[in-house]
PDB file of C-alpha atoms in Angstrom:
ATOM      1  CA  GLY A 732     -40.227  -3.543 -59.948  1.00 77.00           C
ATOM      2  CA  ALA A 733     -38.989  -4.298 -63.433  1.00 88.00           C
ATOM      3  CA  VAL A 734     -41.578  -5.797 -65.748  1.00 93.00           C
ATOM      4  CA  VAL A 735     -41.096  -7.638 -69.017  1.00 96.00           C
ATOM      5  CA  SER A 736     -44.097  -8.122 -71.253  1.00 96.00           C
ATOM      6  CA  GLN A 737     -44.128 -10.992 -73.708  1.00 97.00           C
ATOM      7  CA  HIS A 738     -46.716 -11.251 -76.455  1.00 97.00           C
ATOM      8  CA  PRO A 739     -48.561 -13.332 -77.458  1.00 97.00           C
ATOM      9  CA  SER A 740     -48.931 -15.652 -74.488  1.00 97.00           C
ATOM     10  CA  ARG A 741     -50.280 -18.408 -76.707  1.00 97.00           C
ATOM     11  CA  VAL A 742     -50.254 -18.925 -80.442  1.00 98.00           C
ATOM     12  CA  ILE A 743     -51.327 -21.725 -82.731  1.00 97.00           C
ATOM     13  CA  CYS A 744     -50.080 -21.645 -86.295  1.00 96.00           C
ATOM     14  CA  LYS A 745     -50.100 -23.854 -89.346  1.00 97.00           C
ATOM     15  CA  SER A 746     -47.011 -25.712 -90.419  1.00 97.00           C
ATOM     16  CA  GLY A 747     -44.960 -23.638 -92.851  1.00 97.00           C
ATOM     17  CA  THR A 748     -46.016 -20.253 -91.555  1.00 97.00           C
ATOM     18  CA  SER A 749     -43.941 -17.807 -89.500  1.00 98.00           C
ATOM     19  CA  VAL A 750     -44.680 -16.540 -86.023  1.00 98.00           C
ATOM     20  CA  LYS A 751     -43.343 -13.410 -84.337  1.00 98.00           C
ATOM     21  CA  ILE A 752     -42.990 -13.156 -80.561  1.00 98.00           C
ATOM     22  CA  GLU A 753     -42.388  -9.818 -78.880  1.00 98.00           C
ATOM     23  CA  CYS A 754     -40.480  -9.106 -75.686  1.00 97.00           C
ATOM     24  CA  ARG A 755     -40.790  -5.632 -74.167  1.00 97.00           C
ATOM     25  CA  SER A 756     -39.188  -4.135 -71.107  1.00 96.00           C
ATOM     26  CA  LEU A 757     -41.940  -1.859 -69.782  1.00 94.00           C
ATOM     27  CA  ASP A 758     -40.205   0.408 -67.312  1.00 90.00           C
ATOM     28  CA  PHE A 759     -36.516   0.046 -68.011  1.00 93.00           C
ATOM     29  CA  GLN A 760     -34.058  -0.022 -70.857  1.00 94.00           C
ATOM     30  CA  ALA A 761     -32.411  -3.257 -71.859  1.00 94.00           C
ATOM     31  CA  THR A 762     -29.548  -3.297 -74.300  1.00 92.00           C
ATOM     32  CA  THR A 763     -29.361  -7.038 -73.819  1.00 94.00           C
ATOM     33  CA  MET A 764     -32.202  -9.523 -73.911  1.00 96.00           C
ATOM     34  CA  PHE A 765     -32.174 -13.298 -74.009  1.00 96.00           C
ATOM     35  CA  TRP A 766     -34.380 -15.915 -75.650  1.00 97.00           C
ATOM     36  CA  TYR A 767     -34.946 -19.328 -74.125  1.00 97.00           C
ATOM     37  CA  ARG A 768     -36.841 -22.392 -75.184  1.00 97.00           C
ATOM     38  CA  GLN A 769     -38.407 -24.867 -72.782  1.00 95.00           C
ATOM     39  CA  PHE A 770     -39.913 -28.286 -73.460  1.00 92.00           C
ATOM     40  CA  PRO A 771     -42.430 -29.809 -71.033  1.00 89.00           C
ATOM     41  CA  LYS A 772     -40.901 -30.849 -67.720  1.00 87.00           C
ATOM     42  CA  GLN A 773     -37.466 -29.756 -68.850  1.00 91.00           C
ATOM     43  CA  SER A 774     -35.156 -26.877 -68.147  1.00 93.00           C
ATOM     44  CA  LEU A 775     -34.759 -23.621 -70.041  1.00 95.00           C
ATOM     45  CA  MET A 776     -32.351 -23.793 -72.926  1.00 96.00           C
ATOM     46  CA  LEU A 777     -30.654 -20.559 -73.936  1.00 96.00           C
ATOM     47  CA  MET A 778     -31.158 -19.976 -77.639  1.00 97.00           C
ATOM     48  CA  ALA A 779     -29.583 -16.588 -78.233  1.00 96.00           C
ATOM     49  CA  THR A 780     -28.491 -13.286 -76.777  1.00 95.00           C
ATOM     50  CA  SER A 781     -30.160 -10.299 -78.375  1.00 94.00           C
ATOM     51  CA  ASN A 782     -28.194  -7.049 -78.521  1.00 92.00           C
ATOM     52  CA  GLU A 783     -29.767  -3.717 -79.382  1.00 93.00           C
ATOM     53  CA  GLY A 784     -28.430  -2.366 -82.650  1.00 90.00           C
ATOM     54  CA  SER A 785     -26.357  -5.393 -83.521  1.00 91.00           C
ATOM     55  CA  LYS A 786     -26.687  -9.003 -84.559  1.00 93.00           C
ATOM     56  CA  ALA A 787     -27.837 -11.563 -82.073  1.00 95.00           C
ATOM     57  CA  THR A 788     -25.429 -14.146 -80.712  1.00 95.00           C
ATOM     58  CA  TYR A 789     -26.767 -17.656 -81.111  1.00 96.00           C
ATOM     59  CA  GLU A 790     -25.917 -20.658 -78.982  1.00 95.00           C
ATOM     60  CA  GLN A 791     -24.380 -23.678 -80.618  1.00 95.00           C
ATOM     61  CA  GLY A 792     -26.927 -25.764 -82.476  1.00 95.00           C
ATOM     62  CA  VAL A 793     -29.527 -23.004 -82.819  1.00 97.00           C
ATOM     63  CA  GLU A 794     -30.348 -22.158 -86.446  1.00 95.00           C
ATOM     64  CA  LYS A 795     -30.012 -18.453 -87.123  1.00 95.00           C
ATOM     65  CA  ASP A 796     -32.184 -18.534 -90.212  1.00 96.00           C
ATOM     66  CA  LYS A 797     -34.864 -20.448 -88.397  1.00 97.00           C
ATOM     67  CA  PHE A 798     -35.071 -18.212 -85.357  1.00 98.00           C
ATOM     68  CA  LEU A 799     -34.711 -14.623 -86.473  1.00 97.00           C
ATOM     69  CA  ILE A 800     -34.023 -12.100 -83.737  1.00 97.00           C
ATOM     70  CA  ASN A 801     -34.397  -8.358 -84.070  1.00 95.00           C
ATOM     71  CA  HIS A 802     -33.567  -5.933 -81.255  1.00 94.00           C
ATOM     72  CA  ALA A 803     -34.437  -2.609 -82.829  1.00 87.00           C
ATOM     73  CA  SER A 804     -34.851  -0.525 -79.679  1.00 94.00           C
ATOM     74  CA  LEU A 805     -33.765  -0.512 -76.056  1.00 94.00           C
ATOM     75  CA  THR A 806     -37.122  -1.881 -74.974  1.00 96.00           C
ATOM     76  CA  LEU A 807     -38.083  -4.373 -77.662  1.00 97.00           C
ATOM     77  CA  SER A 808     -36.703  -7.620 -78.985  1.00 97.00           C
ATOM     78  CA  THR A 809     -38.574  -9.936 -81.329  1.00 97.00           C
ATOM     79  CA  LEU A 810     -38.129 -13.598 -82.112  1.00 98.00           C
ATOM     80  CA  THR A 811     -39.554 -14.875 -85.389  1.00 98.00           C
ATOM     81  CA  VAL A 812     -39.909 -18.597 -85.873  1.00 98.00           C
ATOM     82  CA  THR A 813     -39.758 -18.990 -89.631  1.00 97.00           C
ATOM     83  CA  SER A 814     -41.408 -21.795 -91.586  1.00 97.00           C
ATOM     84  CA  ALA A 815     -42.597 -23.356 -88.354  1.00 97.00           C
ATOM     85  CA  HIS A 816     -42.971 -27.109 -88.028  1.00 97.00           C
ATOM     86  CA  PRO A 817     -44.561 -29.224 -85.299  1.00 97.00           C
ATOM     87  CA  GLU A 818     -41.151 -29.858 -83.711  1.00 96.00           C
ATOM     88  CA  ASP A 819     -40.875 -26.106 -83.101  1.00 97.00           C
ATOM     89  CA  SER A 820     -43.819 -26.328 -80.728  1.00 97.00           C
ATOM     90  CA  SER A 821     -42.493 -25.248 -77.359  1.00 97.00           C
ATOM     91  CA  PHE A 822     -42.604 -22.637 -74.612  1.00 97.00           C
ATOM     92  CA  TYR A 823     -40.483 -19.632 -75.566  1.00 98.00           C
ATOM     93  CA  ILE A 824     -39.346 -17.259 -72.821  1.00 97.00           C
ATOM     94  CA  CYS A 825     -37.437 -14.002 -72.998  1.00 97.00           C
ATOM     95  CA  SER A 826     -35.532 -12.159 -70.318  1.00 96.00           C
ATOM     96  CA  ALA A 827     -34.160  -8.630 -70.207  1.00 95.00           C
ATOM     97  CA  ARG A 828     -31.171  -7.282 -68.339  1.00 92.00           C
ATOM     98  CA  GLU A 829     -31.512  -3.795 -66.894  1.00 88.00           C
ATOM     99  CA  ASP A 830     -29.003  -1.313 -68.262  1.00 87.00           C
ATOM    100  CA  ARG A 831     -28.861   0.522 -64.951  1.00 81.00           C
ATOM    101  CA  GLY A 832     -29.450   0.039 -61.258  1.00 75.00           C
ATOM    102  CA  ASN A 833     -28.748  -3.478 -60.072  1.00 73.00           C
ATOM    103  CA  TYR A 834     -28.497  -4.833 -63.639  1.00 75.00           C
ATOM    104  CA  GLY A 835     -31.074  -7.429 -62.737  1.00 83.00           C
ATOM    105  CA  TYR A 836     -32.593  -9.971 -65.059  1.00 89.00           C
ATOM    106  CA  THR A 837     -36.358 -10.124 -65.461  1.00 93.00           C
ATOM    107  CA  PHE A 838     -38.247 -12.795 -67.343  1.00 95.00           C
ATOM    108  CA  GLY A 839     -41.340 -12.509 -69.464  1.00 96.00           C
ATOM    109  CA  SER A 840     -44.314 -14.771 -68.867  1.00 95.00           C
ATOM    110  CA  GLY A 841     -43.547 -16.926 -71.886  1.00 96.00           C
ATOM    111  CA  THR A 842     -45.234 -17.801 -75.174  1.00 97.00           C
ATOM    112  CA  ARG A 843     -46.742 -21.210 -75.788  1.00 97.00           C
ATOM    113  CA  LEU A 844     -46.312 -21.986 -79.486  1.00 98.00           C
ATOM    114  CA  THR A 845     -48.210 -24.866 -81.032  1.00 97.00           C
ATOM    115  CA  VAL A 846     -47.603 -25.696 -84.680  1.00 97.00           C
ATOM    116  CA  VAL A 847     -50.265 -27.872 -86.290  1.00 97.00           C
TER     117      VAL A 847
ATOM    118  CA  GLY B 418     -22.529 -24.343 -69.296  1.00 28.00           C
ATOM    119  CA  GLU B 419     -25.661 -25.129 -70.982  1.00 34.00           C
ATOM    120  CA  SER B 420     -28.646 -26.735 -69.404  1.00 35.00           C
ATOM    121  CA  VAL B 421     -29.247 -30.401 -70.018  1.00 36.00           C
ATOM    122  CA  GLY B 422     -32.640 -31.579 -71.171  1.00 39.00           C
ATOM    123  CA  LEU B 423     -33.231 -34.152 -68.472  1.00 47.00           C
ATOM    124  CA  HIS B 424     -36.556 -34.827 -66.829  1.00 60.00           C
ATOM    125  CA  LEU B 425     -37.063 -32.985 -63.597  1.00 78.00           C
ATOM    126  CA  PRO B 426     -36.242 -34.610 -60.253  1.00 91.00           C
ATOM    127  CA  THR B 427     -38.963 -34.169 -57.661  1.00 93.00           C
ATOM    128  CA  LEU B 428     -39.075 -33.311 -53.984  1.00 96.00           C
ATOM    129  CA  SER B 429     -42.083 -33.584 -51.694  1.00 96.00           C
ATOM    130  CA  VAL B 430     -42.178 -31.967 -48.252  1.00 97.00           C
ATOM    131  CA  GLN B 431     -44.758 -31.445 -45.541  1.00 97.00           C
ATOM    132  CA  GLU B 432     -46.053 -27.959 -45.015  1.00 97.00           C
ATOM    133  CA  GLY B 433     -44.010 -26.267 -42.320  1.00 97.00           C
ATOM    134  CA  ASP B 434     -40.899 -28.352 -42.889  1.00 97.00           C
ATOM    135  CA  ASN B 435     -37.705 -26.995 -44.369  1.00 97.00           C
ATOM    136  CA  SER B 436     -36.829 -27.763 -47.987  1.00 97.00           C
ATOM    137  CA  ILE B 437     -33.388 -28.156 -49.472  1.00 97.00           C
ATOM    138  CA  ILE B 438     -32.950 -28.074 -53.218  1.00 96.00           C
ATOM    139  CA  ASN B 439     -29.593 -28.874 -54.721  1.00 95.00           C
ATOM    140  CA  CYS B 440     -27.789 -27.878 -57.863  1.00 95.00           C
ATOM    141  CA  ALA B 441     -24.443 -28.975 -59.249  1.00 93.00           C
ATOM    142  CA  TYR B 442     -22.476 -27.031 -61.790  1.00 92.00           C
ATOM    143  CA  SER B 443     -19.456 -28.067 -63.780  1.00 88.00           C
ATOM    144  CA  ASN B 444     -17.701 -24.906 -64.884  1.00 90.00           C
ATOM    145  CA  SER B 445     -15.186 -23.564 -62.377  1.00 89.00           C
ATOM    146  CA  ALA B 446     -15.356 -20.206 -64.157  1.00 91.00           C
ATOM    147  CA  SER B 447     -18.989 -19.711 -63.128  1.00 92.00           C
ATOM    148  CA  ASP B 448     -19.007 -16.763 -60.786  1.00 91.00           C
ATOM    149  CA  TYR B 449     -22.595 -15.624 -60.405  1.00 93.00           C
ATOM    150  CA  PHE B 450     -25.614 -17.768 -59.624  1.00 95.00           C
ATOM    151  CA  ILE B 451     -29.332 -17.112 -59.417  1.00 95.00           C
ATOM    152  CA  TRP B 452     -32.131 -19.290 -58.095  1.00 96.00           C
ATOM    153  CA  TYR B 453     -35.424 -19.035 -59.929  1.00 96.00           C
ATOM    154  CA  LYS B 454     -38.909 -20.315 -59.191  1.00 97.00           C
ATOM    155  CA  GLN B 455     -41.186 -21.246 -62.053  1.00 96.00           C
ATOM    156  CA  GLU B 456     -44.871 -21.961 -61.711  1.00 95.00           C
ATOM    157  CA  SER B 457     -46.703 -23.905 -64.360  1.00 92.00           C
ATOM    158  CA  GLY B 458     -47.142 -21.966 -67.603  1.00 90.00           C
ATOM    159  CA  LYS B 459     -45.265 -18.914 -66.357  1.00 93.00           C
ATOM    160  CA  GLY B 460     -41.827 -17.413 -66.735  1.00 94.00           C
ATOM    161  CA  PRO B 461     -39.134 -17.844 -64.059  1.00 95.00           C
ATOM    162  CA  GLN B 462     -39.254 -15.593 -61.030  1.00 94.00           C
ATOM    163  CA  PHE B 463     -36.111 -14.375 -59.245  1.00 93.00           C
ATOM    164  CA  ILE B 464     -35.633 -15.735 -55.719  1.00 95.00           C
ATOM    165  CA  ILE B 465     -32.090 -15.003 -54.639  1.00 96.00           C
ATOM    166  CA  ASP B 466     -28.611 -14.653 -56.085  1.00 95.00           C
ATOM    167  CA  ILE B 467     -25.053 -15.185 -54.931  1.00 96.00           C
ATOM    168  CA  ARG B 468     -21.641 -14.336 -56.279  1.00 94.00           C
ATOM    169  CA  SER B 469     -18.652 -16.631 -56.116  1.00 94.00           C
ATOM    170  CA  ASN B 470     -16.895 -14.497 -53.500  1.00 94.00           C
ATOM    171  CA  MET B 471     -19.605 -15.498 -51.019  1.00 96.00           C
ATOM    172  CA  ASP B 472     -20.464 -18.828 -49.356  1.00 97.00           C
ATOM    173  CA  LYS B 473     -23.890 -17.954 -48.060  1.00 98.00           C
ATOM    174  CA  ARG B 474     -26.623 -15.445 -48.619  1.00 97.00           C
ATOM    175  CA  GLN B 475     -29.934 -15.105 -46.837  1.00 97.00           C
ATOM    176  CA  GLY B 476     -33.229 -13.687 -47.927  1.00 95.00           C
ATOM    177  CA  GLN B 477     -36.712 -13.876 -46.555  1.00 93.00           C
ATOM    178  CA  ARG B 478     -37.252 -17.563 -45.663  1.00 96.00           C
ATOM    179  CA  VAL B 479     -34.587 -18.559 -48.191  1.00 98.00           C
ATOM    180  CA  THR B 480     -30.876 -19.206 -47.906  1.00 98.00           C
ATOM    181  CA  VAL B 481     -28.442 -20.027 -50.676  1.00 97.00           C
ATOM    182  CA  LEU B 482     -25.229 -21.884 -49.940  1.00 97.00           C
ATOM    183  CA  LEU B 483     -22.348 -22.065 -52.376  1.00 97.00           C
ATOM    184  CA  ASN B 484     -19.568 -24.637 -52.151  1.00 96.00           C
ATOM    185  CA  LYS B 485     -17.051 -23.814 -54.833  1.00 94.00           C
ATOM    186  CA  THR B 486     -14.788 -26.709 -53.905  1.00 94.00           C
ATOM    187  CA  VAL B 487     -17.321 -29.282 -55.035  1.00 94.00           C
ATOM    188  CA  LYS B 488     -19.199 -26.943 -57.390  1.00 94.00           C
ATOM    189  CA  HIS B 489     -22.449 -27.269 -55.509  1.00 95.00           C
ATOM    190  CA  LEU B 490     -25.232 -24.835 -54.799  1.00 95.00           C
ATOM    191  CA  SER B 491     -28.225 -25.301 -52.547  1.00 96.00           C
ATOM    192  CA  LEU B 492     -31.417 -23.425 -51.840  1.00 97.00           C
ATOM    193  CA  GLN B 493     -32.965 -23.794 -48.411  1.00 97.00           C
ATOM    194  CA  ILE B 494     -36.568 -22.766 -47.888  1.00 98.00           C
ATOM    195  CA  ALA B 495     -37.660 -22.421 -44.277  1.00 97.00           C
ATOM    196  CA  ALA B 496     -41.172 -23.315 -43.130  1.00 97.00           C
ATOM    197  CA  THR B 497     -42.259 -24.401 -46.587  1.00 97.00           C
ATOM    198  CA  GLN B 498     -45.736 -23.298 -47.607  1.00 97.00           C
ATOM    199  CA  PRO B 499     -48.151 -24.627 -50.271  1.00 96.00           C
ATOM    200  CA  GLY B 500     -47.422 -21.521 -52.349  1.00 96.00           C
ATOM    201  CA  ASP B 501     -43.822 -22.663 -52.603  1.00 97.00           C
ATOM    202  CA  SER B 502     -44.844 -25.575 -54.823  1.00 97.00           C
ATOM    203  CA  ALA B 503     -43.140 -24.949 -58.158  1.00 97.00           C
ATOM    204  CA  VAL B 504     -40.100 -25.895 -60.190  1.00 96.00           C
ATOM    205  CA  TYR B 505     -36.837 -24.423 -58.950  1.00 97.00           C
ATOM    206  CA  PHE B 506     -33.849 -23.770 -61.201  1.00 96.00           C
ATOM    207  CA  CYS B 507     -30.360 -22.606 -60.527  1.00 96.00           C
ATOM    208  CA  ALA B 508     -28.792 -20.530 -63.280  1.00 95.00           C
ATOM    209  CA  GLU B 509     -25.128 -19.737 -63.721  1.00 94.00           C
ATOM    210  CA  ASN B 510     -23.189 -16.969 -65.394  1.00 92.00           C
ATOM    211  CA  ILE B 511     -19.738 -17.862 -66.610  1.00 87.00           C
ATOM    212  CA  ARG B 512     -17.042 -15.279 -66.133  1.00 84.00           C
ATOM    213  CA  TYR B 513     -15.908 -13.432 -69.267  1.00 79.00           C
ATOM    214  CA  THR B 514     -18.465 -15.096 -71.542  1.00 79.00           C
ATOM    215  CA  GLY B 515     -21.032 -12.321 -71.416  1.00 82.00           C
ATOM    216  CA  ASN B 516     -24.212 -11.620 -69.525  1.00 83.00           C
ATOM    217  CA  GLN B 517     -26.081 -14.787 -70.420  1.00 89.00           C
ATOM    218  CA  PHE B 518     -27.247 -17.349 -67.879  1.00 91.00           C
ATOM    219  CA  TYR B 519     -27.437 -21.096 -68.313  1.00 92.00           C
ATOM    220  CA  PHE B 520     -30.057 -23.053 -66.415  1.00 93.00           C
ATOM    221  CA  GLY B 521     -29.637 -26.270 -64.493  1.00 91.00           C
ATOM    222  CA  THR B 522     -31.977 -29.231 -64.707  1.00 90.00           C
ATOM    223  CA  GLY B 523     -34.431 -27.979 -62.119  1.00 93.00           C
ATOM    224  CA  THR B 524     -36.297 -29.607 -59.237  1.00 96.00           C
ATOM    225  CA  SER B 525     -40.052 -29.885 -58.899  1.00 96.00           C
ATOM    226  CA  LEU B 526     -41.094 -29.108 -55.321  1.00 97.00           C
ATOM    227  CA  THR B 527     -44.472 -30.264 -54.036  1.00 97.00           C
ATOM    228  CA  VAL B 528     -45.649 -29.107 -50.622  1.00 97.00           C
ATOM    229  CA  ILE B 529     -48.099 -31.432 -48.922  1.00 96.00           C
ATOM    230  CA  PRO B 530     -50.653 -29.591 -46.763  1.00 93.00           C
TER     231      PRO B 530
END
């Protein structure tokens, strides 16, 4: 089945630094990928839709300059949390939509970001 | 639309019993729904989906019911097993807004052996 690899699974960074999270579709092409954020014991909140070769579409209230998204190929999207602060600590999850077949959505295993 | 950051409701069931998890949505333009299972520290896992032109869909041990009149979705798990313990989310896609999905609040299911 379709597999999405998300890296790193855990990261701890100092306040003020930037962190890049990668989302790769391993055995399928995905023109469209999605980035979610999840706080403990809460639901997934859609942050942005990542489109290969074009600018990402951000949900209302999500800072574009804070969460930089790059979707440079059909199998890779990256989310960079810039100038991270403790309130950015969260579980970040990506999903990828298959370009062909049943156009299914597959989620990565998530990245636990802790900003100290 | 968007998910609301509320704390998760919980459901406890005995092993072997049937579980029913509910989800309400508000947008009448939502036309595609997916149920996901999420275990602690992991990404969501697809369970079953249903489109708005259907009322019911069955999978292996799972059934999804859709009531468009009251904008309600339910997931029924037959003969619940300890491995079913997880958080369950419904996610909706809103017609003509793109391919993105918005997640509901979620329900934490605990199966008692």
